[in-house]
Amino acid sequence: MSKTIVVVGAGAGLGQAVARKFGREGFAVALVARTPQRLTALASELLGEGIEAAGFPCDVADRAAVAKVVDAIKQRFGTIDVVEFAPTGMDWASRIAPLPDATVESLEFPLDLLVRAPMAIFGAVLPDMIARGDGALLMGTGALAGRAYPQVGNVGIAMAAARNYQLNLNAALDGTGVYAGLLQVGGGIAGSDAIREYAKDRDPGELIDPADLAAAYWDMYVKQDRFEELVGSAFAAG
């Protein structure tokens, strides 16, 4: 029986590349995103490549919906072996708040998406993983957590919190057989909706091939020998 990966934020760019990489390595793929039409198209594309895949519409900011989608994935595929969490989208452009003008309220969106949502979905799958002593929780985020970049201050704060959550989860799971790792994306993701929108009226800067990010995820999953990996040089810590 094949293993199953849940790709949260399955769309053009990183989600698509991760689904394809793990699918080609023999995984069944559960695709999670808000837009049913996109999920249907991506699942059909993967099925055409011989990869078992199915879409599961869900807004991961909805806690009740997260529990339901995890149950639906288990009913469809059985055991969940890996969860990859790196949701992105076009919502970011209107939600970025620079410092020092960012308000307390401006933190709600990035904290919901980058901290509360992964805590909810990881928490829903962790008991089963710990019970069988096997599993992996992979998080992808921008590399803003370790560097001052006040232009996107509210997002950087949330990314720092997300990194700290994943770092502590990695330590807490030591010896359980369950791995928690973080992929830091040091640049824009080529082909993603977010970078297409961003590049309409500004220089997108360094672009990273999503296949390179997916390959880094795979290497982290297979080796499980480090907490995090940085791909790309933009916004690197230092």
mmCIF file of C-alpha atoms in Angstrom:
data_model
loop_
_atom_site.group_PDB
_atom_site.id
_atom_site.type_symbol
_atom_site.label_atom_id
_atom_site.label_comp_id
_atom_site.label_asym_id
_atom_site.label_seq_id
_atom_site.Cartn_x
_atom_site.Cartn_y
_atom_site.Cartn_z
ATOM 1 C CA MET A 1 0.000 0.000 0.000
ATOM 2 C CA SER A 2 1.390 3.400 -0.984
ATOM 3 C CA LYS A 3 2.038 6.172 1.498
ATOM 4 C CA THR A 4 -0.013 9.369 1.416
ATOM 5 C CA ILE A 5 1.069 12.989 1.477
ATOM 6 C CA VAL A 6 -1.346 15.844 2.193
ATOM 7 C CA VAL A 7 -0.338 18.983 0.285
ATOM 8 C CA VAL A 8 -1.918 22.036 1.929
ATOM 9 C CA GLY A 9 -1.982 25.036 -0.370
ATOM 10 C CA ALA A 10 -2.072 22.966 -3.530
ATOM 11 C CA GLY A 11 -1.815 25.346 -6.444
ATOM 12 C CA ALA A 12 0.529 26.561 -9.136
ATOM 13 C CA GLY A 13 4.100 26.712 -7.959
ATOM 14 C CA LEU A 14 5.226 24.929 -4.817
ATOM 15 C CA GLY A 15 2.132 22.836 -4.082
ATOM 16 C CA GLN A 16 2.018 21.454 -7.596
ATOM 17 C CA ALA A 17 5.747 20.666 -7.546
ATOM 18 C CA VAL A 18 5.577 18.913 -4.169
ATOM 19 C CA ALA A 19 2.589 16.849 -5.269
ATOM 20 C CA ARG A 20 4.403 15.805 -8.429
ATOM 21 C CA LYS A 21 7.713 15.002 -6.674
ATOM 22 C CA PHE A 22 6.220 12.871 -3.914
ATOM 23 C CA GLY A 23 3.747 11.309 -6.353
ATOM 24 C CA ARG A 24 6.587 10.211 -8.610
ATOM 25 C CA GLU A 25 8.234 8.663 -5.556
ATOM 26 C CA GLY A 26 5.174 6.456 -5.076
ATOM 27 C CA PHE A 27 2.986 8.541 -2.770
ATOM 28 C CA ALA A 28 -0.744 9.015 -3.143
ATOM 29 C CA VAL A 29 -1.500 12.738 -3.005
ATOM 30 C CA ALA A 30 -4.298 14.511 -1.152
ATOM 31 C CA LEU A 31 -4.566 18.081 -2.418
ATOM 32 C CA VAL A 32 -6.010 20.718 -0.084
ATOM 33 C CA ALA A 33 -6.889 24.275 -1.135
ATOM 34 C CA ARG A 34 -9.845 26.629 -1.136
ATOM 35 C CA THR A 35 -10.741 26.468 -4.832
ATOM 36 C CA PRO A 36 -12.481 23.255 -5.991
ATOM 37 C CA GLN A 37 -11.893 23.957 -9.687
ATOM 38 C CA ARG A 38 -8.158 24.278 -9.197
ATOM 39 C CA LEU A 39 -8.031 21.079 -7.167
ATOM 40 C CA THR A 40 -9.958 19.193 -9.841
ATOM 41 C CA ALA A 41 -7.599 20.423 -12.570
ATOM 42 C CA LEU A 42 -4.459 19.580 -10.615
ATOM 43 C CA ALA A 43 -5.745 16.152 -9.568
ATOM 44 C CA SER A 44 -6.616 15.362 -13.192
ATOM 45 C CA GLU A 45 -3.158 16.441 -14.306
ATOM 46 C CA LEU A 46 -1.488 14.201 -11.732
ATOM 47 C CA LEU A 47 -3.769 11.270 -12.553
ATOM 48 C CA GLY A 48 -2.753 11.683 -16.189
ATOM 49 C CA GLU A 49 0.867 11.216 -15.078
ATOM 50 C CA GLY A 50 0.004 8.009 -13.258
ATOM 51 C CA ILE A 51 -0.079 9.584 -9.788
ATOM 52 C CA GLU A 52 -2.984 8.719 -7.490
ATOM 53 C CA ALA A 53 -4.456 12.041 -6.405
ATOM 54 C CA ALA A 54 -7.679 13.621 -5.178
ATOM 55 C CA GLY A 55 -8.707 17.145 -4.198
ATOM 56 C CA PHE A 56 -10.243 18.205 -0.896
ATOM 57 C CA PRO A 57 -11.573 21.795 -0.796
ATOM 58 C CA CYS A 58 -10.939 23.463 2.559
ATOM 59 C CA ASP A 59 -10.246 26.873 4.034
ATOM 60 C CA VAL A 60 -7.503 25.996 6.531
ATOM 61 C CA ALA A 61 -8.349 29.091 8.580
ATOM 62 C CA ASP A 62 -11.624 27.331 9.494
ATOM 63 C CA ARG A 63 -10.768 25.057 12.438
ATOM 64 C CA ALA A 64 -13.894 22.891 12.118
ATOM 65 C CA ALA A 65 -13.260 22.455 8.390
ATOM 66 C CA VAL A 66 -9.689 21.266 9.063
ATOM 67 C CA ALA A 67 -10.899 18.403 11.260
ATOM 68 C CA LYS A 68 -13.445 17.381 8.629
ATOM 69 C CA VAL A 69 -10.972 17.441 5.755
ATOM 70 C CA VAL A 70 -8.489 15.293 7.684
ATOM 71 C CA ASP A 71 -11.258 12.745 8.295
ATOM 72 C CA ALA A 72 -12.217 12.836 4.608
ATOM 73 C CA ILE A 73 -8.622 12.222 3.530
ATOM 74 C CA LYS A 74 -8.325 9.266 5.920
ATOM 75 C CA GLN A 75 -11.525 7.774 4.530
ATOM 76 C CA ARG A 76 -10.214 8.135 0.982
ATOM 77 C CA PHE A 77 -6.573 7.122 1.422
ATOM 78 C CA GLY A 78 -6.243 5.606 4.898
ATOM 79 C CA THR A 79 -3.099 6.535 6.804
ATOM 80 C CA ILE A 80 -1.666 10.037 6.425
ATOM 81 C CA ASP A 81 2.124 9.737 6.319
ATOM 82 C CA VAL A 82 3.274 13.257 5.440
ATOM 83 C CA VAL A 83 1.680 16.698 5.652
ATOM 84 C CA GLU A 84 3.272 19.535 3.687
ATOM 85 C CA PHE A 85 2.001 22.962 4.703
ATOM 86 C CA ALA A 86 2.903 26.020 2.639
ATOM 87 C CA PRO A 87 -0.246 27.890 1.648
ATOM 88 C CA THR A 88 0.195 31.015 -0.447
ATOM 89 C CA GLY A 89 -2.127 33.102 -2.520
ATOM 90 C CA MET A 90 -3.048 36.452 -3.946
ATOM 91 C CA ASP A 91 -4.520 37.623 -0.615
ATOM 92 C CA TRP A 92 -1.049 38.650 0.540
ATOM 93 C CA ALA A 93 -0.786 41.776 -1.613
ATOM 94 C CA SER A 94 -3.585 43.591 0.212
ATOM 95 C CA ARG A 95 -2.667 42.257 3.670
ATOM 96 C CA ILE A 96 0.976 43.324 3.951
ATOM 97 C CA ALA A 97 1.564 45.989 6.611
ATOM 98 C CA PRO A 98 4.980 47.655 6.937
ATOM 99 C CA LEU A 99 6.528 48.676 10.217
ATOM 100 C CA PRO A 100 6.300 50.969 12.079
ATOM 101 C CA ASP A 101 2.764 51.553 10.765
ATOM 102 C CA ALA A 102 1.526 47.958 11.148
ATOM 103 C CA THR A 103 -1.274 47.634 13.677
ATOM 104 C CA VAL A 104 -2.024 44.820 16.090
ATOM 105 C CA GLU A 105 -4.982 43.926 13.882
ATOM 106 C CA SER A 106 -2.718 43.487 10.848
ATOM 107 C CA LEU A 107 -1.227 40.408 12.511
ATOM 108 C CA GLU A 108 -4.475 38.445 12.438
ATOM 109 C CA PHE A 109 -4.295 37.306 8.808
ATOM 110 C CA PRO A 110 -0.649 36.120 8.769
ATOM 111 C CA LEU A 111 -0.941 34.542 12.225
ATOM 112 C CA ASP A 112 -4.084 32.686 11.177
ATOM 113 C CA LEU A 113 -2.491 31.387 7.989
ATOM 114 C CA LEU A 114 1.064 30.716 9.141
ATOM 115 C CA VAL A 115 0.693 29.699 12.799
ATOM 116 C CA ARG A 116 -2.845 28.760 13.820
ATOM 117 C CA ALA A 117 -3.657 26.833 10.630
ATOM 118 C CA PRO A 118 -0.602 24.536 10.715
ATOM 119 C CA MET A 119 -1.098 23.970 14.440
ATOM 120 C CA ALA A 120 -4.653 22.851 13.685
ATOM 121 C CA ILE A 121 -3.862 20.480 10.828
ATOM 122 C CA PHE A 122 -0.668 19.093 12.366
ATOM 123 C CA GLY A 123 -2.510 18.591 15.632
ATOM 124 C CA ALA A 124 -5.208 16.629 13.815
ATOM 125 C CA VAL A 125 -2.745 14.103 12.352
ATOM 126 C CA LEU A 126 -0.113 13.902 15.098
ATOM 127 C CA PRO A 127 -1.838 11.433 17.447
ATOM 128 C CA ASP A 128 -1.953 8.734 14.748
ATOM 129 C CA MET A 129 1.629 9.420 13.674
ATOM 130 C CA ILE A 130 2.955 9.224 17.224
ATOM 131 C CA ALA A 131 0.958 6.071 17.925
ATOM 132 C CA ARG A 132 2.568 4.227 15.016
ATOM 133 C CA GLY A 133 5.978 5.914 15.439
ATOM 134 C CA ASP A 134 6.200 7.231 11.907
ATOM 135 C CA GLY A 135 5.312 10.367 9.967
ATOM 136 C CA ALA A 136 6.537 13.762 8.834
ATOM 137 C CA LEU A 137 5.261 17.321 9.161
ATOM 138 C CA LEU A 138 6.843 19.679 6.629
ATOM 139 C CA MET A 139 6.351 23.436 6.699
ATOM 140 C CA GLY A 140 7.375 25.907 4.016
ATOM 141 C CA THR A 141 7.668 29.611 4.692
ATOM 142 C CA GLY A 142 9.530 32.671 3.512
ATOM 143 C CA ALA A 143 13.000 33.337 4.892
ATOM 144 C CA LEU A 144 11.951 36.564 6.637
ATOM 145 C CA ALA A 145 12.012 35.176 10.174
ATOM 146 C CA GLY A 146 15.742 35.791 10.613
ATOM 147 C CA ARG A 147 16.146 39.181 8.976
ATOM 148 C CA ALA A 148 14.844 42.716 9.434
ATOM 149 C CA TYR A 149 12.648 43.587 6.462
ATOM 150 C CA PRO A 150 10.173 46.182 7.765
ATOM 151 C CA GLN A 151 8.423 46.549 4.393
ATOM 152 C CA VAL A 152 6.462 43.397 5.240
ATOM 153 C CA GLY A 153 6.675 43.673 9.009
ATOM 154 C CA ASN A 154 3.453 41.923 9.980
ATOM 155 C CA VAL A 155 4.248 38.925 7.764
ATOM 156 C CA GLY A 156 7.800 38.676 9.081
ATOM 157 C CA ILE A 157 6.526 38.564 12.662
ATOM 158 C CA ALA A 158 4.171 35.709 11.800
ATOM 159 C CA MET A 159 6.897 33.835 9.919
ATOM 160 C CA ALA A 160 9.165 34.096 12.951
ATOM 161 C CA ALA A 161 6.392 32.672 15.113
ATOM 162 C CA ALA A 162 5.785 29.869 12.594
ATOM 163 C CA ARG A 163 9.477 28.973 12.555
ATOM 164 C CA ASN A 164 9.605 28.906 16.347
ATOM 165 C CA TYR A 165 6.529 26.656 16.487
ATOM 166 C CA GLN A 166 8.070 24.215 14.019
ATOM 167 C CA LEU A 167 11.455 24.328 15.780
ATOM 168 C CA ASN A 168 9.861 23.449 19.105
ATOM 169 C CA LEU A 169 7.709 20.778 17.466
ATOM 170 C CA ASN A 170 10.865 19.237 16.026
ATOM 171 C CA ALA A 171 12.416 19.098 19.507
ATOM 172 C CA ALA A 172 9.249 17.805 21.165
ATOM 173 C CA LEU A 173 8.952 14.945 18.660
ATOM 174 C CA ASP A 174 12.536 13.794 19.051
ATOM 175 C CA GLY A 175 12.562 10.045 19.636
ATOM 176 C CA THR A 176 8.944 9.515 18.562
ATOM 177 C CA GLY A 177 9.685 8.546 14.960
ATOM 178 C CA VAL A 178 7.827 11.644 13.737
ATOM 179 C CA TYR A 179 9.831 14.348 11.961
ATOM 180 C CA ALA A 180 9.080 18.072 11.776
ATOM 181 C CA GLY A 181 11.107 20.126 9.299
ATOM 182 C CA LEU A 182 11.074 23.641 7.867
ATOM 183 C CA LEU A 183 11.858 24.757 4.309
ATOM 184 C CA GLN A 184 12.778 28.442 4.079
ATOM 185 C CA VAL A 185 12.083 29.957 0.670
ATOM 186 C CA GLY A 186 14.618 32.682 0.001
ATOM 187 C CA GLY A 187 12.942 34.292 -2.999
ATOM 188 C CA GLY A 188 9.810 34.308 -5.132
ATOM 189 C CA ILE A 189 8.433 31.008 -6.401
ATOM 190 C CA ALA A 190 8.420 30.931 -10.203
ATOM 191 C CA GLY A 191 5.007 30.227 -11.707
ATOM 192 C CA SER A 192 3.067 30.870 -8.514
ATOM 193 C CA ASP A 193 -0.092 32.984 -8.451
ATOM 194 C CA ALA A 194 1.422 35.225 -5.790
ATOM 195 C CA ILE A 195 4.524 36.070 -7.818
ATOM 196 C CA ARG A 196 2.496 36.652 -10.999
ATOM 197 C CA GLU A 197 0.350 39.168 -9.143
ATOM 198 C CA TYR A 198 3.325 40.781 -7.411
ATOM 199 C CA ALA A 199 5.328 41.111 -10.651
ATOM 200 C CA LYS A 200 2.595 43.066 -12.443
ATOM 201 C CA ASP A 201 3.941 46.379 -11.174
ATOM 202 C CA ARG A 202 7.309 45.620 -9.545
ATOM 203 C CA ASP A 203 10.517 43.666 -9.882
ATOM 204 C CA PRO A 204 9.945 40.173 -8.429
ATOM 205 C CA GLY A 205 13.626 39.741 -7.603
ATOM 206 C CA GLU A 206 15.138 36.284 -7.302
ATOM 207 C CA LEU A 207 12.857 33.527 -8.565
ATOM 208 C CA ILE A 208 13.205 29.908 -7.477
ATOM 209 C CA ASP A 209 12.158 26.884 -9.516
ATOM 210 C CA PRO A 210 9.475 25.120 -7.441
ATOM 211 C CA ALA A 211 10.953 21.776 -8.527
ATOM 212 C CA ASP A 212 14.110 22.710 -6.589
ATOM 213 C CA LEU A 213 12.007 23.373 -3.490
ATOM 214 C CA ALA A 214 10.180 20.075 -3.878
ATOM 215 C CA ALA A 215 13.517 18.275 -4.221
ATOM 216 C CA ALA A 216 14.736 19.920 -1.006
ATOM 217 C CA TYR A 217 11.575 18.781 0.792
ATOM 218 C CA TRP A 218 12.133 15.232 -0.442
ATOM 219 C CA ASP A 219 15.735 15.223 0.729
ATOM 220 C CA MET A 220 14.690 16.493 4.160
ATOM 221 C CA TYR A 221 11.983 13.848 4.394
ATOM 222 C CA VAL A 222 14.265 10.989 3.369
ATOM 223 C CA LYS A 223 17.266 11.965 5.504
ATOM 224 C CA GLN A 224 15.543 13.662 8.464
ATOM 225 C CA ASP A 225 18.999 14.852 9.510
ATOM 226 C CA ARG A 226 18.326 18.584 9.993
ATOM 227 C CA PHE A 227 15.539 20.846 11.119
ATOM 228 C CA GLU A 228 15.585 23.328 8.245
ATOM 229 C CA GLU A 229 16.838 24.009 4.760
ATOM 230 C CA LEU A 230 17.170 27.363 2.985
ATOM 231 C CA VAL A 231 16.732 27.509 -0.786
ATOM 232 C CA GLY A 232 17.498 30.839 -2.438
ATOM 233 C CA SER A 233 19.496 33.805 -1.188
ATOM 234 C CA ALA A 234 16.934 36.616 -0.889
ATOM 235 C CA PHE A 235 15.937 37.468 2.703
ATOM 236 C CA ALA A 236 18.438 34.997 4.086
ATOM 237 C CA ALA A 237 19.282 35.411 7.753
ATOM 238 C CA GLY A 238 22.283 37.566 8.529
#
